[in-house]
Backbone as a chain_set.jsonl record, in Angstrom:
{"seq": "MLNTEAMDNSIIPELDPYYTLLATAYTRASESEDWKHIHERIADIVSKAESIGRQCTELGCRIKVDKDHIKKIISYIKENDYYNVIEYIIKLEEKLNKTYKLFSNIYKYNIIVKLIFIILLFLISYMEFVSVANLLSATIFLAGIAFGASSIVLFRTRFFDYALVLQEILFIIKDILFNNYSVLIFNISFIIIFIFYLNIKYYIIKFRI", "coords": {"N": [[83.169, -65.629, 78.893], [85.895, -65.38, 81.176], [86.067, -62.973, 83.8], [88.284, -61.637, 84.904], [91.271, -59.828, 84.241], [93.727, -60.974, 84.613], [93.262, -63.707, 84.314], [92.458, -63.723, 81.708], [94.802, -63.23, 80.376], [96.316, -65.403, 80.889], [98.204, -68.446, 80.384], [96.931, -71.368, 78.917], [97.396, -74.558, 79.827], [96.474, -76.943, 78.547], [96.275, -76.181, 75.948], [98.716, -76.268, 74.774], [99.672, -77.538, 72.319], [98.581, -75.756, 70.438], [99.945, -73.399, 71.024], [102.505, -74.173, 70.318], [102.121, -74.514, 67.589], [101.604, -71.846, 66.862], [104.055, -70.663, 67.483], [105.712, -72.017, 65.698], [104.677, -71.135, 63.26], [105.383, -68.504, 63.459], [108.103, -68.529, 62.989], [108.233, -68.632, 60.274], [107.012, -66.347, 59.448], [108.429, -64.058, 58.705], [109.415, -64.557, 56.226], [107.805, -64.208, 53.941], [104.917, -62.432, 52.619], [102.793, -64.137, 52.401], [103.296, -66.178, 54.319], [103.282, -64.588, 56.534], [100.627, -63.863, 56.607], [99.548, -66.37, 57.13], [100.549, -66.777, 59.718], [99.131, -64.775, 61.088], [96.515, -65.669, 60.827], [96.666, -68.033, 62.249], [97.23, -66.999, 64.744], [94.769, -65.796, 65.307], [93.231, -68.095, 65.448], [94.338, -69.354, 67.715], [93.677, -67.464, 69.641], [90.886, -67.696, 69.643], [90.644, -70.344, 70.451], [91.653, -70.125, 73.031], [89.665, -68.553, 74.177], [87.511, -70.35, 74.105], [88.643, -72.229, 75.791], [88.745, -70.873, 78.272], [86.038, -70.462, 78.807], [85.316, -73.095, 78.955], [86.729, -73.899, 81.232], [85.371, -72.424, 83.183], [82.873, -73.619, 82.989], [83.485, -76.054, 83.954], [84.601, -78.198, 82.584], [86.972, -80.198, 80.676], [89.463, -79.429, 78.259], [89.814, -80.998, 75.148], [92.222, -81.498, 72.902], [92.657, -81.712, 69.404], [95.254, -83.179, 68.587], [96.551, -84.498, 66.496], [95.707, -83.291, 64.121], [96.766, -80.719, 64.417], [99.471, -81.309, 64.592], [99.965, -82.116, 61.992], [99.676, -79.712, 60.586], [101.817, -78.299, 61.677], [103.959, -79.858, 60.778], [103.731, -79.479, 58.015], [104.231, -76.746, 57.851], [106.903, -76.688, 58.623], [107.938, -78.053, 56.481], [107.613, -76.226, 54.568], [105.332, -76.254, 53.066], [103.068, -74.615, 51.779], [100.417, -74.704, 50.649], [99.185, -77.029, 51.639], [99.196, -76.334, 54.301], [97.413, -74.163, 54.317], [95.062, -75.535, 53.567], [94.618, -77.271, 55.769], [94.424, -75.425, 57.813], [92.087, -74.051, 57.172], [90.207, -76.08, 57.599], [90.558, -76.401, 60.357], [89.782, -73.877, 61.258], [87.061, -73.863, 60.543], [86.094, -75.895, 62.161], [86.686, -74.899, 64.733], [85.159, -72.542, 64.728], [82.522, -73.5, 64.739], [82.502, -74.874, 67.188], [83.08, -72.742, 68.882], [80.833, -71.089, 68.596], [78.823, -72.802, 69.525], [79.733, -73.267, 72.142], [79.594, -70.679, 73.158], [76.837, -70.236, 73.209], [76.032, -72.242, 75.017], [77.369, -71.322, 77.245], [76.077, -68.854, 77.741], [73.437, -69.727, 78.299], [74.013, -71.211, 80.551], [74.76, -69.246, 82.389], [72.304, -67.929, 82.71], [70.742, -69.979, 83.85], [72.162, -70.377, 86.221], [71.641, -67.921, 87.495], [68.915, -68.195, 87.94], [68.994, -70.299, 89.788], [70.255, -68.952, 91.882], [68.268, -67.112, 92.622], [66.289, -68.902, 93.524], [67.72, -69.906, 95.632], [67.788, -67.726, 97.431], [65.062, -67.588, 98.078], [64.619, -70.083, 99.333], [66.437, -69.833, 101.416], [65.239, -67.797, 102.864], [62.904, -69.107, 103.752], [64.087, -71.029, 105.356], [65.24, -69.394, 107.281], [62.98, -68.324, 108.568], [62.09, -70.622, 109.793], [63.893, -71.157, 111.805], [64.496, -72.313, 115.05], [65.978, -72.759, 117.361], [69.246, -72.619, 119.006], [70.963, -74.547, 117.816], [69.726, -75.105, 115.343], [69.909, -72.566, 114.29], [72.672, -72.339, 114.054], [73.296, -74.288, 112.135], [71.847, -73.22, 110.047], [73.213, -70.779, 109.615], [75.685, -71.783, 108.812], [74.93, -72.972, 106.422], [74.105, -70.694, 105.031], [76.561, -69.454, 104.789], [77.852, -71.083, 102.902], [76.102, -70.614, 100.826], [76.526, -67.899, 100.336], [79.139, -68.115, 99.496], [78.764, -69.457, 97.085], [77.69, -67.438, 95.532], [79.817, -65.64, 95.421], [81.565, -67.269, 94.056], [80.413, -67.425, 91.602], [81.235, -67.166, 88.897], [82.864, -69.335, 88.502], [83.777, -72.867, 88.418], [83.399, -73.853, 90.939], [81.096, -72.944, 91.997], [79.005, -74.803, 91.8], [79.672, -76.776, 93.756], [79.572, -75.311, 96.177], [76.895, -74.57, 96.274], [75.553, -77.042, 96.427], [76.557, -78.011, 98.881], [75.427, -76.148, 100.634], [72.691, -76.769, 100.355], [72.678, -79.388, 101.306], [73.256, -78.989, 104.03], [70.976, -77.518, 104.752], [69.016, -79.445, 104.334], [69.74, -81.342, 106.264], [69.24, -79.814, 108.556], [66.439, -79.464, 108.309], [65.537, -82.105, 108.555], [66.42, -82.805, 111.134], [64.892, -81.074, 112.719], [62.32, -81.56, 112.026], [61.198, -80.092, 109.929], [59.406, -80.373, 107.595], [57.95, -79.196, 105.544], [59.578, -77.244, 104.345], [61.671, -78.899, 103.755], [60.822, -80.416, 101.573], [61.021, -78.563, 99.486], [63.805, -78.174, 99.448], [64.794, -80.727, 98.806], [63.627, -81.051, 96.299], [64.937, -78.969, 94.985], [67.597, -79.909, 95.043], [67.357, -82.219, 93.45], [66.629, -81.102, 90.963], [68.919, -79.573, 90.543], [70.955, -81.513, 90.388], [70.112, -82.795, 88.087], [70.503, -80.723, 86.271], [73.342, -80.545, 86.449], [74.087, -83.033, 85.367], [73.185, -82.764, 82.723], [74.744, -80.589, 81.916], [77.442, -81.538, 82.131], [77.331, -83.531, 80.302], [76.921, -82.347, 77.793], [79.135, -80.768, 77.342], [81.401, -81.92, 76.306], [83.847, -81.495, 74.35], [86.046, -81.413, 71.538], [88.787, -79.639, 70.446]], "CA": [[84.6, -65.474, 79.134], [86.133, -64.996, 82.549], [86.048, -61.533, 83.976], [89.521, -61.024, 85.367], [92.297, -59.622, 83.209], [94.814, -61.923, 84.876], [92.913, -64.99, 83.726], [92.391, -63.526, 80.264], [96.157, -63.224, 79.844], [97.036, -66.587, 81.348], [98.423, -69.54, 79.445], [96.123, -72.555, 79.215], [98.307, -75.686, 79.569], [95.9, -77.91, 77.605], [96.394, -75.651, 74.581], [100.144, -76.244, 74.408], [99.866, -77.768, 70.87], [98.249, -74.52, 69.708], [101.047, -72.443, 71.216], [103.608, -74.678, 69.492], [101.742, -74.182, 66.212], [101.791, -70.409, 66.69], [105.501, -70.395, 67.498], [106.259, -72.548, 64.445], [104.258, -70.221, 62.189], [106.127, -67.254, 63.64], [109.441, -68.684, 62.395], [108.09, -68.438, 58.824], [106.294, -65.103, 59.172], [109.298, -63.025, 58.127], [109.898, -65.004, 54.914], [106.98, -63.652, 52.859], [103.608, -61.943, 53.043], [101.905, -65.303, 52.518], [103.526, -66.806, 55.616], [102.848, -63.62, 57.548], [99.177, -64.02, 56.647], [99.315, -67.647, 57.825], [100.803, -66.544, 61.145], [98.031, -63.962, 61.618], [95.331, -66.529, 60.912], [96.896, -68.965, 63.358], [97.089, -66.204, 65.973], [93.324, -65.675, 65.525], [92.772, -69.43, 65.859], [94.773, -69.561, 69.098], [92.869, -66.565, 70.466], [89.558, -68.282, 69.761], [90.81, -71.562, 71.257], [91.802, -69.675, 74.423], [88.344, -68.129, 74.621], [86.783, -71.591, 74.372], [89.278, -72.845, 76.95], [88.345, -70.174, 79.5], [84.637, -70.787, 79.038], [85.322, -74.499, 79.341], [87.175, -73.935, 82.622], [84.281, -71.928, 84.021], [81.801, -74.609, 82.97], [83.949, -77.215, 84.714], [84.99, -79.315, 81.724], [88.357, -80.195, 80.238], [89.655, -79.275, 76.819], [90.459, -82.09, 74.43], [92.793, -80.92, 71.687], [92.911, -82.626, 68.288], [96.696, -83.012, 68.407], [96.992, -85.032, 65.197], [95.462, -82.27, 63.098], [97.721, -79.623, 64.63], [100.806, -81.822, 64.255], [100.078, -82.108, 60.529], [99.914, -78.325, 60.168], [103.195, -77.966, 62.086], [104.895, -80.546, 59.872], [103.667, -78.814, 56.702], [104.927, -75.456, 57.988], [108.338, -76.978, 58.631], [108.303, -78.49, 55.133], [107.366, -75.088, 53.684], [104.238, -76.662, 52.187], [102.082, -73.557, 52.023], [99.063, -75.048, 50.235], [98.627, -77.97, 52.616], [98.97, -75.566, 55.536], [96.153, -73.441, 54.116], [93.958, -76.5, 53.558], [94.375, -77.755, 57.134], [94.013, -74.283, 58.634], [90.672, -73.814, 56.86], [89.448, -77.115, 58.32], [90.646, -76.091, 61.783], [88.957, -72.682, 61.486], [85.654, -74.261, 60.458], [85.799, -76.681, 63.357], [86.713, -74.009, 65.893], [84.038, -71.602, 64.645], [81.323, -74.227, 65.176], [82.63, -75.114, 68.627], [83.027, -71.443, 69.549], [79.429, -70.657, 68.596], [78.102, -73.709, 70.407], [80.182, -73.004, 73.504], [79.081, -69.367, 73.563], [75.422, -70.42, 73.535], [75.969, -73.012, 76.261], [77.85, -70.435, 78.305], [75.013, -67.887, 78.042], [72.35, -70.432, 78.972], [74.497, -71.615, 81.868], [74.681, -68.049, 83.231], [70.885, -67.709, 83.012], [70.318, -71.033, 84.787], [72.782, -70.072, 87.511], [70.901, -66.806, 88.089], [67.652, -68.771, 88.441], [69.325, -71.032, 91.013], [70.538, -67.957, 92.924], [66.97, -66.604, 93.078], [65.702, -69.972, 94.33], [68.542, -69.972, 96.834], [67.309, -66.681, 98.334], [63.728, -67.962, 98.549], [64.769, -71.188, 100.28], [67.124, -69.294, 102.589], [64.247, -67.062, 103.64], [62.062, -70.091, 104.424], [64.902, -71.634, 106.407], [65.393, -68.386, 108.337], [61.709, -68.253, 109.299], [61.889, -71.862, 110.553], [64.909, -71.289, 112.851], [63.787, -72.447, 116.324], [66.881, -72.774, 118.515], [70.646, -72.295, 118.707], [71.537, -75.537, 116.892], [69.168, -74.879, 114.0], [70.471, -71.292, 113.832], [74.068, -72.597, 113.682], [73.279, -75.001, 110.846], [71.354, -72.251, 109.061], [74.29, -69.831, 109.307], [76.693, -72.519, 108.039], [74.378, -73.092, 105.073], [74.157, -69.363, 104.425], [77.967, -69.193, 104.437], [78.102, -71.751, 101.611], [75.302, -69.912, 99.829], [77.262, -66.67, 100.004], [80.317, -68.55, 98.726], [78.336, -69.788, 95.715], [77.522, -66.171, 94.816], [81.181, -65.148, 95.169], [82.184, -68.181, 93.087], [79.438, -67.535, 90.513], [81.888, -67.279, 87.591], [83.815, -70.455, 88.529], [83.156, -74.187, 88.514], [83.174, -74.162, 92.341], [79.723, -72.539, 92.288], [78.2, -76.018, 91.958], [79.978, -77.422, 95.026], [79.091, -74.473, 97.277], [75.436, -74.618, 96.298], [75.164, -78.37, 96.904], [76.863, -78.08, 100.307], [74.407, -75.377, 101.341], [71.439, -77.514, 100.366], [72.848, -80.549, 102.198], [73.117, -78.487, 105.403], [69.573, -77.167, 104.964], [68.264, -80.705, 104.432], [70.044, -81.88, 107.598], [68.494, -78.971, 109.509], [65.011, -79.75, 108.197], [65.284, -83.448, 109.08], [66.633, -82.784, 112.586], [63.868, -80.294, 113.413], [61.01, -81.925, 111.471], [60.69, -78.982, 109.105], [59.189, -81.119, 106.357], [57.401, -78.351, 104.484], [60.724, -76.659, 103.635], [62.493, -80.029, 103.291], [60.358, -80.79, 100.228], [61.609, -77.594, 98.549], [65.249, -78.422, 99.36], [65.016, -81.98, 98.065], [63.285, -80.75, 94.899], [66.027, -78.14, 94.473], [68.759, -80.785, 94.831], [67.06, -83.092, 92.29], [66.719, -80.255, 89.758], [70.307, -79.159, 90.379], [71.708, -82.682, 89.917], [69.697, -82.966, 86.689], [71.234, -79.662, 85.552], [74.758, -80.928, 86.38], [74.219, -84.151, 84.426], [73.047, -82.221, 81.364], [75.892, -79.727, 81.627], [78.663, -82.302, 81.92], [77.154, -84.378, 79.124], [76.969, -81.592, 76.535], [80.328, -79.945, 77.186], [82.554, -82.739, 75.95], [84.228, -81.062, 73.02], [87.441, -81.534, 71.153], [89.091, -78.491, 69.581]], "C": [[84.82, -64.973, 80.552], [86.403, -63.508, 82.659], [87.385, -60.901, 84.286], [90.56, -60.944, 84.275], [93.422, -60.625, 83.372], [94.536, -63.252, 84.218], [92.859, -64.885, 82.214], [93.773, -63.618, 79.638], [96.952, -64.477, 80.2], [97.166, -67.622, 80.23], [97.573, -70.724, 79.879], [96.948, -73.786, 78.849], [97.786, -76.677, 78.532], [96.038, -77.473, 76.145], [97.842, -75.571, 74.107], [100.386, -76.551, 72.926], [99.564, -76.538, 70.022], [99.367, -73.491, 69.835], [102.277, -72.863, 70.405], [103.37, -74.35, 68.026], [101.99, -72.7, 65.931], [103.273, -70.047, 66.616], [106.152, -70.866, 66.202], [105.919, -71.636, 63.273], [105.042, -68.915, 62.253], [107.506, -67.328, 62.982], [109.415, -68.47, 60.881], [107.567, -67.048, 58.46], [107.133, -64.047, 58.474], [109.745, -63.365, 56.701], [109.121, -64.397, 53.752], [105.653, -63.172, 53.427], [102.62, -63.088, 53.223], [102.044, -65.965, 53.888], [103.143, -65.874, 56.759], [101.327, -63.712, 57.732], [98.794, -65.304, 57.386], [99.469, -67.46, 59.333], [99.655, -65.763, 61.788], [96.761, -64.798, 61.791], [95.456, -67.517, 62.071], [96.772, -68.24, 64.696], [95.607, -66.024, 66.323], [92.742, -67.002, 66.019], [93.102, -69.677, 67.329], [93.947, -68.7, 70.055], [91.474, -67.139, 70.697], [89.599, -69.551, 70.611], [90.945, -71.214, 72.741], [90.462, -69.229, 74.999], [87.474, -69.333, 74.971], [87.318, -72.238, 75.646], [88.848, -72.207, 78.253], [86.882, -70.438, 79.833], [84.504, -72.231, 79.517], [85.715, -74.647, 80.809], [86.067, -73.487, 83.562], [83.136, -72.921, 84.088], [82.179, -75.886, 83.715], [84.31, -78.416, 83.865], [86.46, -79.189, 81.333], [88.439, -80.118, 78.722], [90.338, -80.521, 76.262], [90.925, -81.544, 73.084], [93.029, -82.011, 70.642], [94.383, -82.474, 67.879], [97.176, -83.462, 67.029], [96.834, -83.985, 64.093], [96.495, -81.142, 63.202], [99.139, -80.064, 64.268], [101.028, -81.821, 62.745], [100.368, -80.697, 60.014], [101.349, -77.923, 60.491], [104.203, -78.596, 61.134], [104.905, -79.898, 58.487], [104.342, -77.438, 56.732], [106.432, -75.67, 57.917], [108.835, -77.389, 57.251], [108.101, -77.381, 54.094], [106.27, -75.394, 52.661], [103.036, -75.743, 52.424], [100.647, -74.004, 51.741], [98.4, -76.062, 51.169], [98.352, -77.292, 53.953], [97.637, -74.839, 55.456], [94.962, -74.389, 54.213], [93.601, -76.943, 54.984], [93.95, -76.633, 58.072], [92.533, -73.979, 58.405], [89.786, -74.82, 57.605], [89.411, -76.826, 59.814], [89.775, -74.888, 62.126], [87.471, -73.035, 61.481], [85.223, -75.011, 61.716], [85.714, -75.795, 64.6], [85.536, -73.039, 65.898], [82.735, -72.248, 65.122], [81.349, -74.443, 66.682], [82.49, -73.821, 69.408], [81.582, -70.958, 69.669], [78.611, -71.495, 69.568], [78.441, -73.435, 71.87], [79.639, -71.681, 74.015], [77.617, -69.458, 73.964], [75.252, -71.167, 74.846], [76.35, -72.132, 77.442], [76.76, -69.444, 78.723], [73.86, -68.551, 78.795], [72.749, -70.851, 80.385], [74.429, -70.447, 82.857], [73.235, -67.801, 83.656], [70.379, -68.715, 84.045], [70.908, -70.786, 86.17], [72.042, -68.949, 88.233], [69.56, -67.283, 88.661], [67.901, -69.527, 89.745], [69.615, -70.073, 92.174], [69.236, -67.389, 93.498], [66.274, -67.629, 93.968], [66.423, -70.108, 95.665], [68.071, -68.946, 97.87], [65.941, -67.037, 98.912], [63.804, -69.065, 99.6], [65.439, -70.708, 101.565], [66.154, -68.532, 103.483], [63.352, -68.029, 104.418], [62.806, -70.767, 105.564], [65.071, -70.662, 107.581], [64.135, -68.312, 109.213], [61.527, -69.466, 110.207], [62.938, -72.092, 111.638], [64.228, -71.265, 114.223], [64.697, -72.397, 117.547], [68.314, -72.529, 118.054], [71.244, -73.256, 117.694], [71.029, -75.31, 115.474], [69.703, -73.569, 113.417], [71.91, -71.473, 113.361], [74.151, -73.282, 112.321], [72.829, -74.052, 109.736], [72.471, -71.293, 108.636], [75.402, -70.5, 108.497], [76.229, -72.678, 106.591], [74.434, -71.773, 104.325], [75.583, -69.015, 103.994], [78.315, -69.84, 103.098], [77.312, -71.082, 100.497], [75.977, -68.63, 99.374], [78.494, -66.997, 99.168], [79.937, -68.849, 97.278], [78.149, -68.525, 94.883], [78.886, -65.586, 94.449], [81.848, -65.961, 94.067], [81.316, -68.363, 91.838], [80.093, -67.8, 89.166], [82.928, -68.391, 87.557], [83.055, -71.771, 88.622], [82.832, -74.571, 89.955], [81.796, -73.704, 92.819], [78.866, -73.761, 92.603], [78.402, -76.641, 93.334], [79.408, -76.63, 96.202], [77.575, -74.561, 97.415], [74.936, -75.954, 96.839], [75.418, -78.504, 98.403], [75.85, -77.295, 101.133], [73.113, -76.172, 101.458], [71.518, -78.742, 101.265], [72.671, -80.13, 103.656], [71.657, -78.13, 105.71], [68.718, -78.432, 105.119], [68.484, -81.351, 105.805], [69.252, -81.127, 108.665], [67.009, -79.322, 109.493], [64.659, -81.115, 108.772], [65.389, -83.461, 110.604], [65.476, -82.113, 113.327], [62.48, -80.452, 112.775], [60.363, -80.795, 110.655], [60.409, -79.503, 107.692], [58.646, -80.257, 105.213], [58.513, -77.7, 103.662], [61.62, -77.753, 103.065], [62.119, -80.436, 101.868], [60.963, -79.864, 99.172], [63.105, -77.86, 98.349], [65.571, -79.684, 98.564], [64.708, -81.771, 96.585], [64.396, -79.941, 94.235], [67.24, -79.006, 94.135], [68.552, -81.663, 93.604], [67.203, -82.31, 90.988], [68.174, -79.887, 89.477], [71.174, -80.308, 89.871], [71.384, -82.959, 88.449], [70.423, -81.964, 85.8], [72.713, -80.032, 85.383], [74.981, -82.048, 85.364], [74.127, -83.67, 82.983], [74.299, -81.437, 80.993], [77.138, -80.544, 81.307], [78.558, -83.258, 80.728], [77.394, -83.604, 77.838], [78.258, -80.819, 76.337], [81.576, -80.785, 76.944], [82.932, -82.435, 74.5], [85.709, -81.301, 72.781], [87.738, -80.41, 70.182], [90.465, -78.639, 68.929]], "O": [[84.002, -64.213, 81.072], [86.902, -62.875, 81.729], [87.603, -59.733, 83.961], [90.717, -61.871, 83.481], [94.006, -61.077, 82.387], [95.429, -63.866, 83.635], [93.177, -65.844, 81.511], [93.904, -64.04, 78.489], [98.126, -64.593, 79.85], [96.376, -67.671, 79.287], [97.502, -71.045, 81.065], [97.179, -74.032, 77.665], [98.56, -77.196, 77.727], [95.932, -78.287, 75.228], [98.144, -74.873, 73.139], [101.228, -75.895, 72.312], [100.216, -76.306, 69.005], [99.697, -72.797, 68.872], [102.999, -72.019, 69.874], [104.29, -73.959, 67.308], [102.526, -72.345, 64.881], [103.687, -69.231, 65.793], [107.037, -70.198, 65.668], [106.754, -71.389, 62.403], [105.327, -68.299, 61.226], [108.018, -66.326, 62.481], [110.442, -68.165, 60.275], [107.665, -66.622, 57.31], [106.6, -63.225, 57.728], [110.385, -62.545, 56.043], [109.694, -64.104, 52.703], [105.309, -63.468, 54.572], [101.73, -63.032, 54.072], [101.048, -66.275, 54.541], [102.728, -66.327, 57.826], [100.814, -63.647, 58.849], [97.841, -65.324, 58.166], [98.64, -67.918, 60.119], [99.255, -66.064, 62.912], [96.032, -64.651, 62.772], [94.487, -67.797, 62.776], [96.267, -68.803, 65.667], [95.232, -66.092, 67.493], [91.875, -67.027, 66.892], [92.26, -70.147, 68.093], [93.567, -69.146, 71.138], [90.943, -67.077, 71.806], [88.688, -69.8, 71.401], [90.418, -71.919, 73.601], [90.158, -69.493, 76.162], [86.789, -69.342, 75.993], [86.552, -72.732, 76.474], [88.61, -72.906, 79.238], [86.526, -70.618, 80.998], [83.679, -72.54, 80.377], [85.109, -75.428, 81.543], [85.849, -74.093, 84.611], [82.493, -73.057, 85.129], [81.318, -76.694, 84.064], [84.328, -79.541, 84.364], [87.106, -78.185, 81.63], [87.602, -80.665, 78.004], [91.307, -81.026, 76.829], [90.112, -81.176, 72.236], [93.534, -83.089, 70.955], [94.709, -81.738, 66.948], [98.098, -82.875, 66.464], [97.712, -83.818, 63.246], [97.026, -80.677, 62.193], [99.913, -79.289, 63.707], [102.134, -81.559, 62.272], [101.196, -80.508, 59.123], [102.018, -77.284, 59.679], [105.176, -77.958, 60.731], [105.957, -79.78, 57.86], [104.953, -77.021, 55.747], [107.145, -74.93, 57.239], [109.98, -77.125, 56.883], [108.377, -77.563, 52.908], [106.274, -74.87, 51.547], [102.118, -76.072, 53.176], [99.749, -73.706, 52.528], [97.206, -75.968, 51.455], [97.395, -77.634, 54.649], [96.833, -74.883, 56.387], [93.968, -74.076, 54.868], [92.428, -76.982, 55.354], [93.2, -76.865, 59.02], [91.809, -73.681, 59.355], [88.753, -74.457, 58.167], [88.376, -76.98, 60.462], [89.107, -74.876, 63.16], [86.713, -72.555, 62.324], [84.139, -74.79, 62.255], [84.795, -75.924, 65.41], [84.978, -72.747, 66.955], [81.943, -71.618, 65.822], [80.351, -74.225, 67.369], [81.863, -73.792, 70.467], [81.167, -70.476, 70.722], [77.808, -70.968, 70.337], [77.558, -73.378, 72.726], [79.263, -71.574, 75.182], [77.196, -68.836, 74.94], [74.437, -70.787, 75.686], [75.73, -72.192, 78.503], [76.544, -69.22, 79.914], [73.368, -68.022, 79.792], [71.926, -70.845, 81.3], [74.081, -70.636, 84.023], [72.968, -67.501, 84.82], [69.679, -68.353, 84.991], [70.226, -70.967, 87.178], [71.838, -69.017, 89.445], [69.13, -66.834, 89.724], [67.123, -69.416, 90.692], [69.259, -70.356, 93.317], [69.114, -67.205, 94.709], [65.738, -67.29, 95.023], [65.808, -70.39, 96.693], [67.968, -69.265, 99.055], [65.688, -66.816, 100.097], [63.137, -68.993, 100.632], [65.062, -71.118, 102.662], [66.235, -68.61, 104.709], [63.071, -67.809, 105.596], [62.227, -71.045, 106.614], [65.046, -71.075, 108.74], [64.221, -68.245, 110.439], [60.895, -69.37, 111.259], [62.891, -73.111, 112.327], [63.484, -70.336, 114.538], [64.256, -72.04, 118.64], [68.569, -72.267, 116.878], [71.966, -72.825, 116.795], [71.806, -75.321, 114.519], [69.926, -73.464, 112.211], [72.331, -70.845, 112.389], [74.96, -72.914, 111.47], [73.364, -74.079, 108.628], [72.652, -71.028, 107.448], [75.993, -69.882, 107.611], [77.018, -72.539, 105.656], [74.767, -71.73, 103.141], [75.791, -68.367, 102.968], [78.984, -69.233, 102.262], [77.781, -70.99, 99.363], [76.0, -68.311, 98.185], [78.851, -66.256, 98.252], [80.69, -68.538, 96.355], [78.411, -68.524, 93.681], [79.095, -65.105, 93.335], [82.596, -65.425, 93.25], [81.47, -69.341, 91.106], [79.568, -68.577, 88.369], [83.79, -68.398, 86.678], [81.85, -71.791, 88.872], [82.073, -75.513, 90.182], [81.379, -74.043, 93.926], [78.092, -73.753, 93.56], [77.433, -76.995, 94.006], [78.827, -77.21, 97.119], [77.04, -74.619, 98.523], [73.991, -75.987, 97.627], [74.583, -79.052, 99.122], [75.459, -77.733, 102.215], [72.512, -76.24, 102.53], [70.535, -79.101, 101.913], [72.014, -80.827, 104.43], [71.164, -78.409, 106.803], [67.806, -78.472, 105.944], [67.544, -81.843, 106.429], [68.668, -81.734, 109.563], [66.392, -79.46, 110.549], [63.613, -81.276, 109.402], [64.551, -84.053, 111.285], [65.117, -82.527, 114.429], [61.596, -79.614, 112.951], [59.151, -80.585, 110.697], [61.079, -79.129, 106.729], [58.866, -80.569, 104.043], [58.416, -77.609, 102.438], [62.253, -77.568, 102.025], [62.987, -80.76, 101.058], [61.367, -80.314, 98.1], [63.612, -77.782, 97.23], [66.5, -79.705, 97.756], [65.438, -82.254, 95.719], [64.755, -80.184, 93.083], [67.839, -78.856, 93.071], [69.47, -81.834, 92.802], [67.815, -82.785, 90.032], [68.613, -79.887, 88.327], [72.034, -80.101, 89.015], [72.265, -83.313, 87.665], [70.898, -82.307, 84.718], [73.276, -79.855, 84.303], [75.942, -82.016, 84.596], [74.891, -84.108, 82.124], [74.846, -81.595, 79.901], [77.819, -80.272, 80.319], [79.57, -83.733, 80.211], [77.996, -84.124, 76.898], [78.468, -80.258, 75.262], [82.677, -80.399, 77.335], [82.41, -83.035, 73.561], [86.507, -81.378, 73.716], [87.022, -80.239, 69.195], [90.885, -77.766, 68.17]]}, "num_chains": 1, "name": "protein.A"}
């Protein structure tokens, strides 16, 4: 989950159907204890959906909401059909719980992998620093370091990926220009591994909630 309180309290536009569902349930909440219970359960569902949404944003994917399922719950609430509402809410809770657990695991592993990339980044940066030979190579090195520092600052956002790739591209250019092939091999290997990581990440985070 994202670290800043501002983001934690923000509205996620893609979850608009969930907010509509919550508002619709609220209109019934004062009618009976049963509907109040429904509203509370839906509030928990929305909270969990928001948590998934924030993790999804950090991972760099987009939320796909199952609008048809939510529309059915909204229509049953409006029709005062309590039992169908319960049935569809249970299905939604089961689906969200599975996605939430899966997303939480992916999120944790993603943090660990990012930390490994940061460590590799420091090692490569050190090798690049040692190989600095003149003003031009020093300029390219400093530009690469600037993107590397940006990737650390942007660690908890999807822009981490872009900053890291830009740094490696600059280091590769530097190595090619100044025939620093021993370090070039490390940079190219890093880029290949990182692209492989991106492909896996964007493949497995296509979820519908």
